[in-house]
Short mmCIF file of C-alpha atoms and ligand atoms in Angstrom, two decimals:
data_model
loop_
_atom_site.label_atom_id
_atom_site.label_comp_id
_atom_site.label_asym_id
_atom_site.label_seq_id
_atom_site.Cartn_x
_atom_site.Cartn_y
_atom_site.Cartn_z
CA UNK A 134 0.00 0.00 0.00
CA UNK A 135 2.64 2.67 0.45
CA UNK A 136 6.14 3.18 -0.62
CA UNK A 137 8.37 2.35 2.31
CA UNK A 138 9.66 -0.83 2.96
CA UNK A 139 10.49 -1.45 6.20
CA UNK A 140 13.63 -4.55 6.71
CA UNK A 141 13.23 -6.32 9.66
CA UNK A 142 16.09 -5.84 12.06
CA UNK A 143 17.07 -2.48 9.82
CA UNK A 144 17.29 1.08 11.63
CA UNK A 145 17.01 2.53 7.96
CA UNK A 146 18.39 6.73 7.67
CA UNK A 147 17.96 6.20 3.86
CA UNK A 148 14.47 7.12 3.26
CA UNK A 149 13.47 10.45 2.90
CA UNK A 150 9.76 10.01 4.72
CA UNK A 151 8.25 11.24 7.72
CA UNK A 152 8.09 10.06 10.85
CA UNK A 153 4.55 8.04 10.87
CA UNK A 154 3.39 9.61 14.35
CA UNK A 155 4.09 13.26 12.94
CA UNK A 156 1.54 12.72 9.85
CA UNK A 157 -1.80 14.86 10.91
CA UNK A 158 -3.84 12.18 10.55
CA UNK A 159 -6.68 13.61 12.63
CA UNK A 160 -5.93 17.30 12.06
CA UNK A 161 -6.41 16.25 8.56
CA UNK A 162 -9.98 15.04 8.69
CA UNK A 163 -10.97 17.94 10.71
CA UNK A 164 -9.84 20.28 7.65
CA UNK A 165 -11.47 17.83 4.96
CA UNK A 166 -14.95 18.34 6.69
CA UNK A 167 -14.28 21.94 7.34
CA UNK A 168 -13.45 22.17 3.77
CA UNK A 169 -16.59 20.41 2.56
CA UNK A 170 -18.61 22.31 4.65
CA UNK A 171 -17.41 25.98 3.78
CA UNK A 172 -17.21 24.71 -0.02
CA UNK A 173 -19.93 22.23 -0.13
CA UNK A 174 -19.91 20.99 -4.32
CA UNK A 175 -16.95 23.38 -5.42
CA UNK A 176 -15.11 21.48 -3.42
CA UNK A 177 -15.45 17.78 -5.11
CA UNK A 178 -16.21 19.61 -9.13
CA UNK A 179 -13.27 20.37 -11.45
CA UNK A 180 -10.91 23.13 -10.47
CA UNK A 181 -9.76 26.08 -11.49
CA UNK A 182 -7.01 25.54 -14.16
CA UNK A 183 -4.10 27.34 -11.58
CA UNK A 184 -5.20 26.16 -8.40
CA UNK A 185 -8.08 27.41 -6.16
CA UNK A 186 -8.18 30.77 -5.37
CA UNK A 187 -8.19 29.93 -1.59
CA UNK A 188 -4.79 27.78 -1.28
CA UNK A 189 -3.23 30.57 -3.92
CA UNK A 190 -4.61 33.44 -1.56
CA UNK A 191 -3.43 31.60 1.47
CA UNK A 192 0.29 30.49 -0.32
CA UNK A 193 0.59 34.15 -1.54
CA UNK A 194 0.01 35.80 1.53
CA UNK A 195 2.09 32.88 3.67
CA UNK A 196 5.29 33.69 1.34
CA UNK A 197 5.28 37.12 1.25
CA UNK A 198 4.72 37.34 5.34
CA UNK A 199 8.13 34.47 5.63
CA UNK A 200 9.99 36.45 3.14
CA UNK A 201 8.88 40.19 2.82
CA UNK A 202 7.28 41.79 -0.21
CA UNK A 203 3.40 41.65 -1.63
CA UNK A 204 1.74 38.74 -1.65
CA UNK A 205 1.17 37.48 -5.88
CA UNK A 206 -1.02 35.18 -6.16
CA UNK A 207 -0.97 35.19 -9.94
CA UNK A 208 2.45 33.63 -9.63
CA UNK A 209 1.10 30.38 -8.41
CA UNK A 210 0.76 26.80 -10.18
CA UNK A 211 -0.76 24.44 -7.78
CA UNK A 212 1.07 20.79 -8.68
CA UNK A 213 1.05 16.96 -7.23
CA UNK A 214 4.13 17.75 -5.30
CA UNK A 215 7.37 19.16 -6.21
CA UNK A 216 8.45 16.14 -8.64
CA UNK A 217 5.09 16.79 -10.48
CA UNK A 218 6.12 20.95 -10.99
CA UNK A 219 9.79 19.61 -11.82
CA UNK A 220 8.44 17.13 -14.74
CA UNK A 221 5.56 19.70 -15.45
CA UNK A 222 8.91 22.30 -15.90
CA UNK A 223 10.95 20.08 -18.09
CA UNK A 224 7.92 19.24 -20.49
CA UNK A 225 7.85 22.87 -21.40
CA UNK A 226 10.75 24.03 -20.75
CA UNK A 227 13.51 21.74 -22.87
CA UNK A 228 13.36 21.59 -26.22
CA UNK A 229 15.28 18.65 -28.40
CA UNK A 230 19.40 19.20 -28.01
CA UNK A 231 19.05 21.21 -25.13
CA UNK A 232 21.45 20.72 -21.94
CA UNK A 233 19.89 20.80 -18.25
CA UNK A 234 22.74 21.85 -15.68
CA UNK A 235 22.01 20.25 -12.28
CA UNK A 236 24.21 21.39 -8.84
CA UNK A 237 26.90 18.57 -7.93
CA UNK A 238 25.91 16.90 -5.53
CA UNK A 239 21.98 17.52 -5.44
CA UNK A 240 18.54 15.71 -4.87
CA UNK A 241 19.41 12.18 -6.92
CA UNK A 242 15.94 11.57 -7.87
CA UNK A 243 15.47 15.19 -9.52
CA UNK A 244 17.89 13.07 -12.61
CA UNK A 245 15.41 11.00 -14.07
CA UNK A 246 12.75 13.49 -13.63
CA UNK A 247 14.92 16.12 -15.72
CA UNK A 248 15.81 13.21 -18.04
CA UNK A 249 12.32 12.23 -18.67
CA UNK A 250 12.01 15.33 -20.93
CA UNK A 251 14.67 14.45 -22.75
CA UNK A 252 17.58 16.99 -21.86
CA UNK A 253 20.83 16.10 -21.75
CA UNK A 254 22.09 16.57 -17.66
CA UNK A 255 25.06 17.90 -16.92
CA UNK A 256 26.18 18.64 -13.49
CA UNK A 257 28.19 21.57 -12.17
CA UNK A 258 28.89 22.78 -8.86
CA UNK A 259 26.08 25.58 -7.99
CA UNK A 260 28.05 27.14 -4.79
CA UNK A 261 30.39 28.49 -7.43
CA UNK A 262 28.64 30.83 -10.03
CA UNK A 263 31.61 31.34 -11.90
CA UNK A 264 31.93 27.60 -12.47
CA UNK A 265 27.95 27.76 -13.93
CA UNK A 266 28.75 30.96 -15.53
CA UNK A 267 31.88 29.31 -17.79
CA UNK A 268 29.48 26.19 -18.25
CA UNK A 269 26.86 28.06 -19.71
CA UNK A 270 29.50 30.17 -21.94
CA UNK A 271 31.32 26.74 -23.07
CA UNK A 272 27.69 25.38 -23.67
CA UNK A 273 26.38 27.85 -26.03
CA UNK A 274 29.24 28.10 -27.34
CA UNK A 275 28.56 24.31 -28.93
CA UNK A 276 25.61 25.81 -30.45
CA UNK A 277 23.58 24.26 -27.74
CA UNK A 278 20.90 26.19 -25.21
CA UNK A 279 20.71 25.39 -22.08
CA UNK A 280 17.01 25.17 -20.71
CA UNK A 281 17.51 25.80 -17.01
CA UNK A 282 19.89 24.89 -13.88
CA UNK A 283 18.16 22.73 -11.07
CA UNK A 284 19.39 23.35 -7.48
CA UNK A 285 18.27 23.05 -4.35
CA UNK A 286 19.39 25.88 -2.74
CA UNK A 287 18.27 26.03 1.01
CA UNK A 288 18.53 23.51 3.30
CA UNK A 289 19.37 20.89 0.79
CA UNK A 290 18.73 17.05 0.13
CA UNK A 291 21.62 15.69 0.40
CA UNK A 292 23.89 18.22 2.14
CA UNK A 293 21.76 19.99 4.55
CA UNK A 294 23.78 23.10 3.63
CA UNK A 295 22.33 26.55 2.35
CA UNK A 296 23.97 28.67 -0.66
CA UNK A 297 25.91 31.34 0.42
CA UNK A 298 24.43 34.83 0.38
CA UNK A 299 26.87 36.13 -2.33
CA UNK A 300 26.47 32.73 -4.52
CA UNK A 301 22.74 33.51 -4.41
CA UNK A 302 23.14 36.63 -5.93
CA UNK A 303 25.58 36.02 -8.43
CA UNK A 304 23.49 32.64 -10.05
CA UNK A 305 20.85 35.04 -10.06
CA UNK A 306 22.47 37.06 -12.16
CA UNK A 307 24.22 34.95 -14.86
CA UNK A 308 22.93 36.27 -18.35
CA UNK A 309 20.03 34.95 -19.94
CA UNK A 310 19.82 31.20 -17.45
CA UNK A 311 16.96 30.16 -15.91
CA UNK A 312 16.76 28.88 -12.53
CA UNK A 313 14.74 26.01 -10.74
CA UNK A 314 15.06 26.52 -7.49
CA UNK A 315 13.86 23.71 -5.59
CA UNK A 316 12.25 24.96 -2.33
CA UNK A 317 11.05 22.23 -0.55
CA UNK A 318 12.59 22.26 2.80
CA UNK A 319 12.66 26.19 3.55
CA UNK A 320 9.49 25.56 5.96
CA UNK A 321 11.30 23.40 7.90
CA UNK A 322 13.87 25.30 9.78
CA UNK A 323 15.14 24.93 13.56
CA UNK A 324 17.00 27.80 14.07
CA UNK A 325 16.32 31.58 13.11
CA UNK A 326 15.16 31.78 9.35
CA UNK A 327 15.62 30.48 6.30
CA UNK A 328 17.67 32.10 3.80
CA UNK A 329 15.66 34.65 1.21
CA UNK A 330 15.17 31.97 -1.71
CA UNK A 331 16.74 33.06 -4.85
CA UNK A 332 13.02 33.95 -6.55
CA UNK A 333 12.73 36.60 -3.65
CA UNK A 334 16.40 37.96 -4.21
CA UNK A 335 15.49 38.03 -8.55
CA UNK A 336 12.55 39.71 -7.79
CA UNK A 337 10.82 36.63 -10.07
CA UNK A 338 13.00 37.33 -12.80
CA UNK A 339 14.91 34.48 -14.54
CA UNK A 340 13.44 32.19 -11.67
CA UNK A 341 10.94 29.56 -11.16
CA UNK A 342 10.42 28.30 -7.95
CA UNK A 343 8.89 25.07 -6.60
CA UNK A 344 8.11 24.10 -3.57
CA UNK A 345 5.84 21.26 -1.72
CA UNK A 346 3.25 20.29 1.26
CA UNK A 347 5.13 16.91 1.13
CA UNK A 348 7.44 17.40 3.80
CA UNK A 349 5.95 19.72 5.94
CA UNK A 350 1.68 18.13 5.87
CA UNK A 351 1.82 15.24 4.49
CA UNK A 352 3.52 13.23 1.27
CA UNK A 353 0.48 11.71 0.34
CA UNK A 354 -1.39 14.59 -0.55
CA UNK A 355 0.28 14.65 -3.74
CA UNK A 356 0.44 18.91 -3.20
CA UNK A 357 2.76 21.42 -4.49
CA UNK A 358 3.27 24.48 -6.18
CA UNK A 359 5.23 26.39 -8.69
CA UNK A 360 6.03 30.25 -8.63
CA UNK A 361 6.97 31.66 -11.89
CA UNK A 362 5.82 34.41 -13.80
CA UNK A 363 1.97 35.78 -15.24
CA UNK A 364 2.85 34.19 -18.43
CA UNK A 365 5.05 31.10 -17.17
CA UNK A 366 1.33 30.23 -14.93
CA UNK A 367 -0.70 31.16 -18.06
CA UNK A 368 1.26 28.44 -20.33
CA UNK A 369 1.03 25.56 -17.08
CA UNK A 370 -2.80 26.16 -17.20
CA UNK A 371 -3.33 26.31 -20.86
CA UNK A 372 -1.57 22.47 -20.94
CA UNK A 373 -4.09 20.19 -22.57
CA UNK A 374 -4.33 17.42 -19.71
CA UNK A 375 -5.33 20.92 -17.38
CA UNK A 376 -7.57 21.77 -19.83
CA UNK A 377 -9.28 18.70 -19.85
CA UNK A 378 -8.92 17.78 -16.24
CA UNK A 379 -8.75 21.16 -14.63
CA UNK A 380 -6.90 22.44 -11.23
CA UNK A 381 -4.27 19.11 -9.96
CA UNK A 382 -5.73 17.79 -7.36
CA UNK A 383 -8.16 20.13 -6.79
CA UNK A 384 -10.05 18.74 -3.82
CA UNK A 385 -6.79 18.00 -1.36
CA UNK A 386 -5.90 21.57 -2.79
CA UNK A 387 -9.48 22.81 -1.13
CA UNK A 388 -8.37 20.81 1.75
CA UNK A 389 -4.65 22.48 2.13
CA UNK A 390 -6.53 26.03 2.00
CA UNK A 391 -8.49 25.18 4.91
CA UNK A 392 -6.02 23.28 6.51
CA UNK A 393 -3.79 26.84 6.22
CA UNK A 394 -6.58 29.11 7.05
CA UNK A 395 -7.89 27.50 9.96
CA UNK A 396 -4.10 28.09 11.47
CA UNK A 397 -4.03 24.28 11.59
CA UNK A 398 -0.85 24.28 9.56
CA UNK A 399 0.86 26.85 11.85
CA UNK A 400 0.33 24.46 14.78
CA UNK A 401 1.19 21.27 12.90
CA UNK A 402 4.71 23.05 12.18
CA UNK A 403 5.47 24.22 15.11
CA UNK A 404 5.40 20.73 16.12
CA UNK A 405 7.01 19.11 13.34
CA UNK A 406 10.00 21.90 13.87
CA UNK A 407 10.33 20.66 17.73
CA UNK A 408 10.11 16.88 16.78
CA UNK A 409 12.75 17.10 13.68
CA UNK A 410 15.15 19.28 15.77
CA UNK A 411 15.52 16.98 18.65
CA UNK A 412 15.62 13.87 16.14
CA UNK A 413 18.54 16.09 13.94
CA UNK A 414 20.43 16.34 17.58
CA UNK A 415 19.68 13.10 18.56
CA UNK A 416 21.38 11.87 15.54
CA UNK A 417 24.46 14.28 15.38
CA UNK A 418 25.13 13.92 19.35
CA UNK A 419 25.07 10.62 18.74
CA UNK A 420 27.81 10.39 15.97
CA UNK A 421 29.55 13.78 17.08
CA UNK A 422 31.98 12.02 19.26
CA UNK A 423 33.23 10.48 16.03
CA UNK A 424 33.13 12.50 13.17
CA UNK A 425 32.79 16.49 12.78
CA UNK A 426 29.55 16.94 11.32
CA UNK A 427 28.30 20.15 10.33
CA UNK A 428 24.60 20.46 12.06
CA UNK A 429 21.94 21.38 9.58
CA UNK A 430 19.69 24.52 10.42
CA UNK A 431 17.01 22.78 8.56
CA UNK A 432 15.81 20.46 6.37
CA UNK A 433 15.79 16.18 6.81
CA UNK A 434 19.50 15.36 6.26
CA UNK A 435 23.03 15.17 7.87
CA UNK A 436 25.98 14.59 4.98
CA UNK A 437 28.98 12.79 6.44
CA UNK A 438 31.92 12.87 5.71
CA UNK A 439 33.92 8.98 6.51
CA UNK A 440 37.29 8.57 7.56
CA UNK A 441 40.35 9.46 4.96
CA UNK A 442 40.61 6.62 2.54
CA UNK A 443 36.61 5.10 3.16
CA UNK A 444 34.06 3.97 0.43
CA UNK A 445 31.21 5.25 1.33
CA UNK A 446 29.41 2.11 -1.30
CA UNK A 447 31.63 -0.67 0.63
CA UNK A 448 30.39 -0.17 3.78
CA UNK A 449 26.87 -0.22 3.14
CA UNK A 450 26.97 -3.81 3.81
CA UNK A 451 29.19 -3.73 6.32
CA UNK A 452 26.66 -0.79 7.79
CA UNK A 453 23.26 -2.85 7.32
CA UNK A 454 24.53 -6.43 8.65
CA UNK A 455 25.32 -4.11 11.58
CA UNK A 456 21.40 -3.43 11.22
CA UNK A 457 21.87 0.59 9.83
CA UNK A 458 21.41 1.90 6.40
CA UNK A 459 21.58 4.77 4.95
CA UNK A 460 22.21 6.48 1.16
CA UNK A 461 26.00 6.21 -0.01
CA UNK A 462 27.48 10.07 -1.73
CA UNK A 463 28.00 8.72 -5.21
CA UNK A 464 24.03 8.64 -5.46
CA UNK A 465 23.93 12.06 -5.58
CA UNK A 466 26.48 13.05 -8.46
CA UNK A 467 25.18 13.02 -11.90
CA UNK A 468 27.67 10.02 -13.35
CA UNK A 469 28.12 8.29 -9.60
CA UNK A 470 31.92 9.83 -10.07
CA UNK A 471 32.07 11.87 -6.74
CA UNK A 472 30.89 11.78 -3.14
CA UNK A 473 32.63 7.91 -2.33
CA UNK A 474 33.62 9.38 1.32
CA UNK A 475 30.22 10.58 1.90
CA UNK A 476 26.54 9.36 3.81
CA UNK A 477 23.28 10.57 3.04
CA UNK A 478 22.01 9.92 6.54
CA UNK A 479 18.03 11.20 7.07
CA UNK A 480 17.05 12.08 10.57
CA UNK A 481 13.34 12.26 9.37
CA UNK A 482 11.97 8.61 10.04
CA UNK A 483 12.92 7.59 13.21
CA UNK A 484 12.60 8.72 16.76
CA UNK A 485 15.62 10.12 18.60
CA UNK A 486 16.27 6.79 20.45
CA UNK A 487 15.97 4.89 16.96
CA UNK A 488 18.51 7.71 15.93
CA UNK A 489 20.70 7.31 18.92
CA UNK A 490 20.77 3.44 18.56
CA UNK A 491 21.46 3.99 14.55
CA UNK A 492 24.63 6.15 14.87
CA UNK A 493 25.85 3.10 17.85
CA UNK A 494 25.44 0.63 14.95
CA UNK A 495 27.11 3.01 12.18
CA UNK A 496 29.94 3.55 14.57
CA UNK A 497 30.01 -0.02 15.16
CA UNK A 498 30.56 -0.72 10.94
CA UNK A 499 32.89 2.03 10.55
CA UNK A 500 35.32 0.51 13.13
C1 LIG B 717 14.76 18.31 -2.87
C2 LIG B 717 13.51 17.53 -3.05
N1 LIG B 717 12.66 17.87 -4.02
C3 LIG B 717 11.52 17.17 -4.22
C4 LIG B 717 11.19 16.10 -3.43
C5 LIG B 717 9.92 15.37 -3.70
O1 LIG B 717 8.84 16.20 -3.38
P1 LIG B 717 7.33 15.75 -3.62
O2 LIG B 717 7.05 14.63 -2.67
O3 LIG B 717 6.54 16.98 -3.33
O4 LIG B 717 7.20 15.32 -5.03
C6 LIG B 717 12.04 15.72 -2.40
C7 LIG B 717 11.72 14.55 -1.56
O5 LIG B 717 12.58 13.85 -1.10
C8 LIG B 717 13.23 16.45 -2.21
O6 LIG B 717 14.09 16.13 -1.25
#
């Protein structure tokens, strides 16, 4: 019935998922019949082609209030989740012989996605806009275009880190490249603020954002969003399959509004903030003693770095007949070709004991 496949015996940091008891299953019911009552048919017809006006109100006004500026609703694209506004992107966005750049290392299963559409990927390391600016140069310069770059800028899956402030602005500003800027984790912060995303510091310009309720209500709504511009929204709603179908998803959409109105969501995250900090310290307390890991100010990963001369894919079996698992590095670079010294280790699944007793046995393989 659902993704996740537990292993008997396994404490498993690989998966990306929430923790089951932090789901709102009952706060999530209340919003559905709140929803249904306040909306009665609209509620179960066919949306409206962008995404109902009360989740775009309610997105708008929640983004400008985390980030400054006016709220612009008209910039919304309500999705099925971030991978949905990342294929949706590609579809229109890459035409045949064009190059996608992707940051090195970044979100692994963003690849296929990208790949679906038929670019050719090529990876480059974001934290360095020079690097992307020569890249683009030395791509056009084949004759070729290069559709967008995908990063995830804040808070990212598989790092943990955020861009620098000055790298921000200077991808921003590369000539004529589009960005994706992958946004999913920026609700999920544990200490101060996020960093302004790169659409806020572009003022829109030259950057689409996407971001998701995946991580911070639930994965199984299938819910997400994309910010780009007037016309960028105008071209996502004129697709045919929108046309046909109308608004994605419309009724969990009606749902989310609620659910955001009703200041249910602002209570669910305050929750999910305390919970996911004390399972990210549980996790880097644990393995501290070992290894210097940087701790992440948000977000669902720690990225660690193994002892001088370590593969990061040869002890994975060492590491799960110890009864741990976790994601090696080399999962995360576009040909496999970096990262062998690195763990993708996610502090979202278990508990903080789990997590405690996970770093023992990850100690335990390392030797
Ligand atoms: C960076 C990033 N983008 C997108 C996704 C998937 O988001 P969604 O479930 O909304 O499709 C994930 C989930 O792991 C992620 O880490």
């Amino acid at each position: 019935m659902i993704q996740f496949e537990a292993r008997p015996g396994i404490l498993d940091l690989s998966w990306g998922h929430p923790r089951p008891e932090l789901l709102p299953t009952a706060e999530w019911g209340v919003a559905q019949a709140g929803a249904l009552r306040a909306s009665g048919w609209r509620a179960l017809t066919y949306g409206y082609a962008a995404g109902p006006h009360p989740l775009t109100d309610w997105l708008a006004a929640r983004l400008a209030r985390i980030e400054g500026g006016t709220p612009q609703p008209e910039s919304l694209f309500v999705t099925a989740g971030a991978s949905h506004a990342l294929a949706l992107l590609a579809s229109l966005l890459v035409e045949p012989g064009d190059v996608v750049l992707v940051d090195e290392p970044t979100y692994h299963l963003a690849f296929q996605i990208i790949a679906d559409a038929r670019a050719e990927l090529r990876s480059v390391p974001a934290g360095d806009p020079a690097a992307v600016a020569a890249k683009v140069r030395a791509i056009r310069a084949e004759g070729r275009r290069v559709a967008f770059l995908y990063l995830v800028p804040t808070f990212a899956n598989p790092t943990g880190r955020s861009l620098e402030p000055a790298a921000r602005r200077a991808l921003v500003e590369i000539e004529g490249l589009t960005v994706v800027e992958d946004d999913t984790y920026r609700e999920l912060v544990y200490e101060g603020s996020a960093p302004p995303s790169l659409w806020h510091l572009a003022g829109g310009r030259n950057v689409i954002r996407i971001g998701s309720f995946a991580k911070t209500v639930a994965p199984g709504l299938r819910l997400g969003w994309i910010s780009g511009t007037p016309g960028l929204v105008n071209r996502l709603a004129s697709l045919g399959y929108v046309h046909s179908g109308g608004g994605v998803n419309h009724t969990t959409a009606v749902t989310m509004a609620e659910f955001g109105t009703s200041g249910a969501y602002d209570t669910h995250l305050a929750r999910l903030r305390d919970a996911y900090r004390a399972q990210r310290d549980a996790l880097v307390g644990a393995l501290s003693p070992y290894t210097s890991i940087m701790r992440p100010a948000g977000g669902w990963f720690l990225w660690v770095t193994m002892p001088p001369g370590r593969s990061a894919v040869d002890l994975l079996p060492v590491a799960e007949r110890q009864g741990v698992s976790f994601v090696p590095g080399p999962s995360f670079h576009l040909r496999g070709d970096g990262g062998h010294d690195r763990l993708r280790l996610s502090f979202s699944l278990l508990p903080p004991d789990d997590l405690a007793e996970a770093a023992a046995r990850l100690i335990v393989a390392l030797g």
